[in-house]
Coordinates of C-alpha atoms and ligand atoms in Angstrom, one line a residue:
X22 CA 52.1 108.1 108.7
X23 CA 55.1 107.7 111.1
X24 CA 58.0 106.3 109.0
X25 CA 58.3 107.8 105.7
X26 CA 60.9 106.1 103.4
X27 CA 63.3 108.3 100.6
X28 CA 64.8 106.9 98.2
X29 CA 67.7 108.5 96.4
X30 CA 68.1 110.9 99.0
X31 CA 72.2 111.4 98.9
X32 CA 71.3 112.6 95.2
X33 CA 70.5 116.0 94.1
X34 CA 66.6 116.3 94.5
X35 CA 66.3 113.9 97.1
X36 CA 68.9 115.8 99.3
X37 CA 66.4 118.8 98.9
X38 CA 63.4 116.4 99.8
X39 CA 65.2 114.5 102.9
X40 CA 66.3 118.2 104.4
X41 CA 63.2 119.4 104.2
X42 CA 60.9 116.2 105.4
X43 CA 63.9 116.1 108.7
X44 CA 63.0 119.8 109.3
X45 CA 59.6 120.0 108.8
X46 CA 58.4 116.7 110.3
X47 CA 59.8 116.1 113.6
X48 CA 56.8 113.3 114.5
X49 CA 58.2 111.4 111.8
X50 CA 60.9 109.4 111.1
X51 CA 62.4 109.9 108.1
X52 CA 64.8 106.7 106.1
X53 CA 66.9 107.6 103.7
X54 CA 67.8 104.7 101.4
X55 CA 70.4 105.2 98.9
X56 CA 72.9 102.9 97.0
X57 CA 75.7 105.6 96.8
X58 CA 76.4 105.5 92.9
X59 CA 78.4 108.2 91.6
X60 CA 76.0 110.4 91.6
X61 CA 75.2 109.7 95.6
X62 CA 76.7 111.7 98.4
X63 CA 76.2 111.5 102.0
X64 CA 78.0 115.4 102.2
X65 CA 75.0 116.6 100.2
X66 CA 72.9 116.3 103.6
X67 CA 75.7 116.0 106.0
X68 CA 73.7 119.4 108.0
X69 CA 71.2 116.3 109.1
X70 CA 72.3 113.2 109.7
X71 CA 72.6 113.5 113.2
X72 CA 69.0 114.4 113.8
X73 CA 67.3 112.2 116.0
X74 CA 64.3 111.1 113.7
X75 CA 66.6 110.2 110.0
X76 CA 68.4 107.1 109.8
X77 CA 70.7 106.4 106.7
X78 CA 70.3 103.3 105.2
X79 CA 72.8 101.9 102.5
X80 CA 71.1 99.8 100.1
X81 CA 70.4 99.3 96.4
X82 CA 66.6 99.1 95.0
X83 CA 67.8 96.6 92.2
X84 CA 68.3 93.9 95.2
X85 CA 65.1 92.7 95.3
X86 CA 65.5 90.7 98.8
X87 CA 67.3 93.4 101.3
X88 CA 64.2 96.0 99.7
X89 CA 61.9 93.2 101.2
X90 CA 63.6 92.7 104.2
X91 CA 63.8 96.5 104.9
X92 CA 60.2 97.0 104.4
X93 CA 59.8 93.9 106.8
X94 CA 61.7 95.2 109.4
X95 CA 60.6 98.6 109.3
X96 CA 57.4 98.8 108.1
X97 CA 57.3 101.9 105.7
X98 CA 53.6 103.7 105.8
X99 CA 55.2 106.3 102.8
X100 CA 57.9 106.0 100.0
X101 CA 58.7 109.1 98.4
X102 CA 60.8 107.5 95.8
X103 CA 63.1 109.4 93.8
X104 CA 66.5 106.8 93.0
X105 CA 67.3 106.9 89.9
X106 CA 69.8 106.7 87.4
X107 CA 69.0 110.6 86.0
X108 CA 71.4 111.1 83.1
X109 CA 70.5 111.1 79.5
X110 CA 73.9 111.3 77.9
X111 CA 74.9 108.1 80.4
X112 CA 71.6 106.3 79.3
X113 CA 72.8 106.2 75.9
X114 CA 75.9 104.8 76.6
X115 CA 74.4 102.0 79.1
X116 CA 70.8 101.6 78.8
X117 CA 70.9 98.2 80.6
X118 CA 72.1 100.5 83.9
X119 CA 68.9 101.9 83.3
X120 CA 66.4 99.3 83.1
X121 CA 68.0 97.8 85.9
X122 CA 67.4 100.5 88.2
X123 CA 64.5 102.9 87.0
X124 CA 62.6 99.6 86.3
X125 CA 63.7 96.9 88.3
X126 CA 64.4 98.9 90.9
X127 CA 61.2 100.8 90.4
X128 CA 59.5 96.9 90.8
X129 CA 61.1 96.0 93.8
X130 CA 59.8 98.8 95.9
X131 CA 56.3 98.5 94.6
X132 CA 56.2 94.7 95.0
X133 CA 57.9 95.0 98.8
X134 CA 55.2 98.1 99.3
X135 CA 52.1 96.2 98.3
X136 CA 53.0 92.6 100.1
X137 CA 53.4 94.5 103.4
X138 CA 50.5 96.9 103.0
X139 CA 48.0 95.1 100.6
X140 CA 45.6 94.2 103.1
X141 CA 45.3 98.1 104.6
X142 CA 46.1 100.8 102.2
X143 CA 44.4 103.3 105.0
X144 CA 47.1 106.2 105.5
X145 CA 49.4 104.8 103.2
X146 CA 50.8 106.3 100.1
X147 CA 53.4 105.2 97.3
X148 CA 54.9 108.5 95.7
X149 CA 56.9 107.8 92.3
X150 CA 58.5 111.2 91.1
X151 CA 59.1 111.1 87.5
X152 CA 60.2 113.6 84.8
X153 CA 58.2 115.6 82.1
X154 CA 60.8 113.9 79.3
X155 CA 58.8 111.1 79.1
X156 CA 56.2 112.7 77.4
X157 CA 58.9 113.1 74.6
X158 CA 59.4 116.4 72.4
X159 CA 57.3 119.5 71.8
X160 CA 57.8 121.7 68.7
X161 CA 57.9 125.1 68.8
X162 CA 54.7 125.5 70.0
X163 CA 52.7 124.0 73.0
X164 CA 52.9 122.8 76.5
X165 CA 53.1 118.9 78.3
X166 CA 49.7 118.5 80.2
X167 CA 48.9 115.5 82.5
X168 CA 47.1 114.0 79.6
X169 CA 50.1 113.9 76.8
X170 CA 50.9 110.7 75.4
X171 CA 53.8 109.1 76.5
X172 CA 56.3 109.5 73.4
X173 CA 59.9 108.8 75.5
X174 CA 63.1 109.3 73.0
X175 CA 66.0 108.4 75.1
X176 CA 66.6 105.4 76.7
X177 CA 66.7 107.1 80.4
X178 CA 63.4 108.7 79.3
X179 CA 61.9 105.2 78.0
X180 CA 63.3 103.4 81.9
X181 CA 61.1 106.2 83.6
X182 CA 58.1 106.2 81.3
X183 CA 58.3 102.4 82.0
X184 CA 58.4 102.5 85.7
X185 CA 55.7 105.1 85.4
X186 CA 53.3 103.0 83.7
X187 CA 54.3 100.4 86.1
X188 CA 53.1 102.7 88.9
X189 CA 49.7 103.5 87.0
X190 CA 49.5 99.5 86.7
X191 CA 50.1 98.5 90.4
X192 CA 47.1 101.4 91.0
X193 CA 44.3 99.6 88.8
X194 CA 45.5 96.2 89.2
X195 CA 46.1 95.8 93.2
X196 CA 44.7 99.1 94.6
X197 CA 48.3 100.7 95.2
X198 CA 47.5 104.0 96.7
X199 CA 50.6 106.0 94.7
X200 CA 50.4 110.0 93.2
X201 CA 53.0 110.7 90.7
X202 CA 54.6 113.9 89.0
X203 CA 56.5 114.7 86.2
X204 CA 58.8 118.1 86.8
X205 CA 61.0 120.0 84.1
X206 CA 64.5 120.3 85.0
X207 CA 65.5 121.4 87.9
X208 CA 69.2 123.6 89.3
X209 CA 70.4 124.3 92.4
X210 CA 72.7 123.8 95.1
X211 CA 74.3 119.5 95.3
X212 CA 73.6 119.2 91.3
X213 CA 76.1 116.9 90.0
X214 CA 78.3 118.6 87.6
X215 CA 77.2 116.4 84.3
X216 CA 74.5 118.3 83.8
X217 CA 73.9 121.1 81.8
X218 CA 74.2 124.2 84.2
X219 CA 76.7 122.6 87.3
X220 CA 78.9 121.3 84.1
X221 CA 79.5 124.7 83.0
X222 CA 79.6 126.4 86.4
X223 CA 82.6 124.1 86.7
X224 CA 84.2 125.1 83.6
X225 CA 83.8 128.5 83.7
X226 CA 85.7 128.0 87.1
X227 CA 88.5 125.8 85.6
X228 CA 88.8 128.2 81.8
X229 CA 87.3 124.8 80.4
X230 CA 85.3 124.8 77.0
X231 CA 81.7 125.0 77.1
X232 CA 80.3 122.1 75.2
X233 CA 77.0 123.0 73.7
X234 CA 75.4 120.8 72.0
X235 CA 74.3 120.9 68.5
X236 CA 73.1 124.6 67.7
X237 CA 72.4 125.1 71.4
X238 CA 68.6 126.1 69.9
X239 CA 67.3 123.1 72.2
X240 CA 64.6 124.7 75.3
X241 CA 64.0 123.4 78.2
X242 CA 62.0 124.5 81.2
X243 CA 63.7 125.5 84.6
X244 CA 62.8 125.3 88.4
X245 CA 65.0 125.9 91.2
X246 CA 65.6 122.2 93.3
X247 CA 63.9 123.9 96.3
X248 CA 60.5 125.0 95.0
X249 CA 60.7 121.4 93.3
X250 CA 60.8 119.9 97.0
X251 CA 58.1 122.1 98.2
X252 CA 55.7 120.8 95.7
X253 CA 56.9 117.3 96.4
X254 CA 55.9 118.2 100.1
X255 CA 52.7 119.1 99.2
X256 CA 51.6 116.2 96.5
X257 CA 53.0 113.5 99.0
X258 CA 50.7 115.4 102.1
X259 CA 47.2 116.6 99.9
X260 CA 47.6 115.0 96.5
X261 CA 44.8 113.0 95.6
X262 CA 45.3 108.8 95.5
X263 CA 46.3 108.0 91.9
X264 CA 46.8 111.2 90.0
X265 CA 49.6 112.7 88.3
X266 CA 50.6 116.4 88.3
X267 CA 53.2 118.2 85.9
X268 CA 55.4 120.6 88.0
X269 CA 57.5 123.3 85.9
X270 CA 59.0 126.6 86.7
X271 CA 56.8 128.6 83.7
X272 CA 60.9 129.4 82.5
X273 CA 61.8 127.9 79.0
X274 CA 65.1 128.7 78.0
X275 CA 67.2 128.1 74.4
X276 CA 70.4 126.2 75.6
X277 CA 72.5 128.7 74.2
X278 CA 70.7 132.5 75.8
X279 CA 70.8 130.3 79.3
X280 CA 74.6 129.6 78.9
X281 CA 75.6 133.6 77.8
X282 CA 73.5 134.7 80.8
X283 CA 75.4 131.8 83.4
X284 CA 78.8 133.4 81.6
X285 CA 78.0 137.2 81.8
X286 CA 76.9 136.8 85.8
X287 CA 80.1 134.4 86.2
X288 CA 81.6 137.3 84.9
X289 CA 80.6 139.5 87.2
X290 CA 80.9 136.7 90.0
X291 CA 84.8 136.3 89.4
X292 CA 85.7 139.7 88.3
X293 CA 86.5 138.9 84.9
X294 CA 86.4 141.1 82.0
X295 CA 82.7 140.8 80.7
X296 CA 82.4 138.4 78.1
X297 CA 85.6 136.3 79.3
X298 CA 83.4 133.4 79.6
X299 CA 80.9 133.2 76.4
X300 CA 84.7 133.1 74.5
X301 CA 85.0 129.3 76.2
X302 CA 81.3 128.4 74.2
X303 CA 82.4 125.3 72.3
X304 CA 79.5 123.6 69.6
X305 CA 80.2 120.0 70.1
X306 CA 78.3 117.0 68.1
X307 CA 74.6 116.6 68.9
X308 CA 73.5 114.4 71.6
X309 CA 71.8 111.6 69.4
X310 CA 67.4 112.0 69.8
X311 CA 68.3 115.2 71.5
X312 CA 64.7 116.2 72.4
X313 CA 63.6 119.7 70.9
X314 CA 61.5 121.2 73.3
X315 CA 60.0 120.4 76.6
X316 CA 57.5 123.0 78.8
X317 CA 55.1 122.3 81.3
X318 CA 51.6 123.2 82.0
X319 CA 51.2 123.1 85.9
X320 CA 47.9 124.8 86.1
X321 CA 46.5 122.0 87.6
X322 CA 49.2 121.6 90.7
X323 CA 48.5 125.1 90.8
X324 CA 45.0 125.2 91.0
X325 CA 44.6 122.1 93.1
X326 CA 47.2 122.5 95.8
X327 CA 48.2 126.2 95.5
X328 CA 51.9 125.7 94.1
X329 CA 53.7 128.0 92.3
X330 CA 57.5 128.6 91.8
X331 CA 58.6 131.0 94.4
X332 CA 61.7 132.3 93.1
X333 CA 62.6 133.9 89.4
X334 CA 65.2 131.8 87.3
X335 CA 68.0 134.6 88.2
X336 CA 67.4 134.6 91.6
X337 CA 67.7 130.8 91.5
X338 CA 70.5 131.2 89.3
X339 CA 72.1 133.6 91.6
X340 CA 71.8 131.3 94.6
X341 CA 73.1 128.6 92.7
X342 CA 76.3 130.0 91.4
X343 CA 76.6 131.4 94.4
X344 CA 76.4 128.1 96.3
X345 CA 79.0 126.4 93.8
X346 CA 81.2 129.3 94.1
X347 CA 81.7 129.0 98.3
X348 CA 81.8 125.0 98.0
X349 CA 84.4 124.5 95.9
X350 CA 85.5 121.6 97.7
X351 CA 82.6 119.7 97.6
X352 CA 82.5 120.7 93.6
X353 CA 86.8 119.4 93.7
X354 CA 85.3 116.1 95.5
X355 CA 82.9 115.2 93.1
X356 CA 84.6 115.8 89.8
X357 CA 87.9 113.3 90.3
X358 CA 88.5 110.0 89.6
X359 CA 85.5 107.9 87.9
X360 CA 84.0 111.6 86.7
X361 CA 87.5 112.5 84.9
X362 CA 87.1 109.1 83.1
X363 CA 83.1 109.8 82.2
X364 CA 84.4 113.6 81.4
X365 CA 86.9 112.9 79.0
X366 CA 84.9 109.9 77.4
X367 CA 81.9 111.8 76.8
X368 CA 83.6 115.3 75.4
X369 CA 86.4 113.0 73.8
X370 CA 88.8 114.6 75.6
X371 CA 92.0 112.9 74.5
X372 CA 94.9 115.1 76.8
Ligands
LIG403 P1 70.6 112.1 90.9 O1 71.3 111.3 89.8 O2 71.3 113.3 91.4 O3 70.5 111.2 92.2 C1 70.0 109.8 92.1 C2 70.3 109.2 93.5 O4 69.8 107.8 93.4 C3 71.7 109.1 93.9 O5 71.9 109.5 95.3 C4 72.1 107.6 93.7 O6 73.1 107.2 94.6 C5 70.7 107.0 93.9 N1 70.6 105.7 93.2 C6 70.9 105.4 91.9 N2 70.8 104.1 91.7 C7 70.3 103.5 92.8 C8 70.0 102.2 93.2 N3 70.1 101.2 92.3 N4 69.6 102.0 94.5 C9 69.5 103.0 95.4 N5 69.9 104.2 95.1 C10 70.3 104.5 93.8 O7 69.1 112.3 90.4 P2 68.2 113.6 90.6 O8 68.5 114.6 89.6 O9 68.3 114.0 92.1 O10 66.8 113.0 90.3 C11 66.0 112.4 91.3 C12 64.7 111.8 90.7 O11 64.0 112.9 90.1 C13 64.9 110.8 89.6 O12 63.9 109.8 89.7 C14 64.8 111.6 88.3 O13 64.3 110.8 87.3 C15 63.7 112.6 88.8 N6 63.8 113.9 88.1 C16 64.9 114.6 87.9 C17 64.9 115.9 87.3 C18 66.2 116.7 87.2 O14 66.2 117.8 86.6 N7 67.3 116.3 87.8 C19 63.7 116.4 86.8 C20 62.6 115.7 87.0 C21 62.6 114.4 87.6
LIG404 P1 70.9 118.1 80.8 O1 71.3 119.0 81.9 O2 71.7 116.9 80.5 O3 69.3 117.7 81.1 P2 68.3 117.0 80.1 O4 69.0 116.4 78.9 O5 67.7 116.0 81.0 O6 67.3 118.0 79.7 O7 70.8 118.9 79.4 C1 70.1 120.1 79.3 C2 70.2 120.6 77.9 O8 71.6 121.0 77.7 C3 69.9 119.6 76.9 O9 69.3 120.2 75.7 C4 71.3 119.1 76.5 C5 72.2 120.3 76.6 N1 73.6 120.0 77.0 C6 74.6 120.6 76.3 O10 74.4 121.3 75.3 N2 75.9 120.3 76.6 C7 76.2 119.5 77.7 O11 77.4 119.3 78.0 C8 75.1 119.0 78.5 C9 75.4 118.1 79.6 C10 73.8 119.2 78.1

């Protein structure tokens, strides 16, 4: 495979996947194809974009005819395709959004993929990265395996179980030769500060409130962005045709102990009094079908291909804060105008 195509690559994850792919693969050119939304930024892999194999390309996956004519004209042998919109809280406000993009979107790539390739799937792959939230909530006890039932509770969790399925589909019905994963959350450096841990790396900045949700009991599972893009790497290059993998960081955390440990190394970070920060924890009203509980089970990435996180949640943590503490700017860019207007909407912020 010569041309390799990356969608959503001017987002957080894909930013991590695009650098990496540029690097590592110098025989191949790599396309990055991203609509710019808010949540897109071409400074997140501005260290690239003059290399002589990657080639930006502005375009939006919901417009079914340019994804066509792209794929015409440049003849994608791989899609790695990680556009999305990624927000749960959004979602709930604008579901359509979602549907529109996660699905449709989802659609227009498989359709353009299969009617240039249907008649040679040799060396070709489709690679749909998905999320472990569509397999819905765990209780206290338990772990997401590649065989959980699909149980999605938000609607951003019900567009990518759908586009999933689609992907599952397009293999048994026409042959598509796709691999897929489902990942736990990630951090790390270009995460877009509406989400849990750049949100209150912001804050803590600013003296802002903390807004935890509900009675911040709520675990989730945590891998740094980069070991995330190594096991991409390594699905996309020796996964086998048509089988999922879960990819976690074995690091389940309760909201709340995650936040006092982000505040206590702030602390530290800004040379504040120690426990300056956990003072600006806020409990705000729940996020409506807030899901409990999610942790993965990647034995079987682990066994198969080898993969295993390769850094501990504080050093990730470290690097992270770290990161967001010497790009300041980039963290100033991102949180004015249509952000204030989300911010202050979503945390009904009325001053
Ligand atoms: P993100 O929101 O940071 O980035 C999404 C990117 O997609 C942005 O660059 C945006 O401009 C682009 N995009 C959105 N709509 C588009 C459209 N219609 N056409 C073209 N481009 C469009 O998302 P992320 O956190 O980097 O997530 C990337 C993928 O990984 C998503 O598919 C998400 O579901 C999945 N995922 C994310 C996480 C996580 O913790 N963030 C975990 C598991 C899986
Ligand atoms: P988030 O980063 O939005 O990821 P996801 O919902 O996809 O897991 O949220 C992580 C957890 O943090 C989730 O349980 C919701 C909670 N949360 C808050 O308590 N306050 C906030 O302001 C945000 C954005 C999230």
């Amino acid at each position: 495979m010569k041309k390799i195509l990356i969608t959503g690559g001017a987002g957080f994850i894909g930013s991590h996947v695009v650098r990496r792919f540029v690097k590592n693969y110098p025989d191949k050119h790599i396309y990055n194809l991203d609509a710019l939304t808010y949540a897109g930024n071409l400074e997140n892999i501005k260290d690239i974009e003059n290399e002589p194999n990657y080639t930006f390309i502005k375009a939006d996956i919901t417009d079914a005819e340019h994804i066509n004519s792209l794929f015409e004209e440049h003849r994608f042998e791989g899609v790695l395709h990680l556009a999305a919109e990624s927000h749960v809280d959004r979602s709930i406000k604008d579901p359509l959004a979602f549907v529109k993009t996660n699905v449709m979107g989802t659609m227009n790539l498989l359709n353009a993929f299969i009617s240039l390739w249907k008649d040679n799937f040799t060396d070709r792959r489709f690679y749909h990265i998905s999320t472990d939230e569509v397999y819905g909530t765990l209780g206290a006890e338990g772990l997401f395996t590649e065989t959980t039932p699909y149980n999605p509770n938000s609607p951003y969790s019900a567009s990518k179980a759908a586009s999933d399925h689609f992907v599952r589909a397009y293999g048994e019905t026409y042959g598509l030769p796709y691999v897929l994963t489902n990942c736990s959350n990630n951090y790390g450096p270009y995460h877009f500060p509406e989400k849990l841990i750049p949100l209150f790396i912001n804050n803590i900045i600013n003296n802002k409130p903390l807004p935890v949700y509900g009675d911040g009991k709520y675990t989730r599972d945590w891998l740094f962005v980069e070991d995330h893009a190594v096991a991409i790497d390594l699905v996309f290059h020796k996964g086998k045709n048509h089988e999922t993998y879960n990819i976690g960081g074995f690091n389940e955390w309760q909201n709340i102990d995650l936040v006092k440990l982000l505040c206590s190394i702030m602390d530290k970070k800004l040379g504040r009094e120690a426990g300056t920060s956990e003072k600006l924890i806020t409990y705000v009203k729940d996020r409506p079908g807030h899901d409990l509980r999610y942790a993965i089970d990647a034995a079987k990435i682990n066994k198969e291909l080898g993969w295993k996180p390769s850094v501990t949640f504080e050093q990730g943590l470290e690097r992270t804060i770290d990161w967001f503490l010497s790009n300041q700017e980039w963290l100033n860019s991102v949180t004015t105008g249509e952000y204030q207007k989300y911010y202050n909407n979503q945390y009904d912020v009325t001053k």
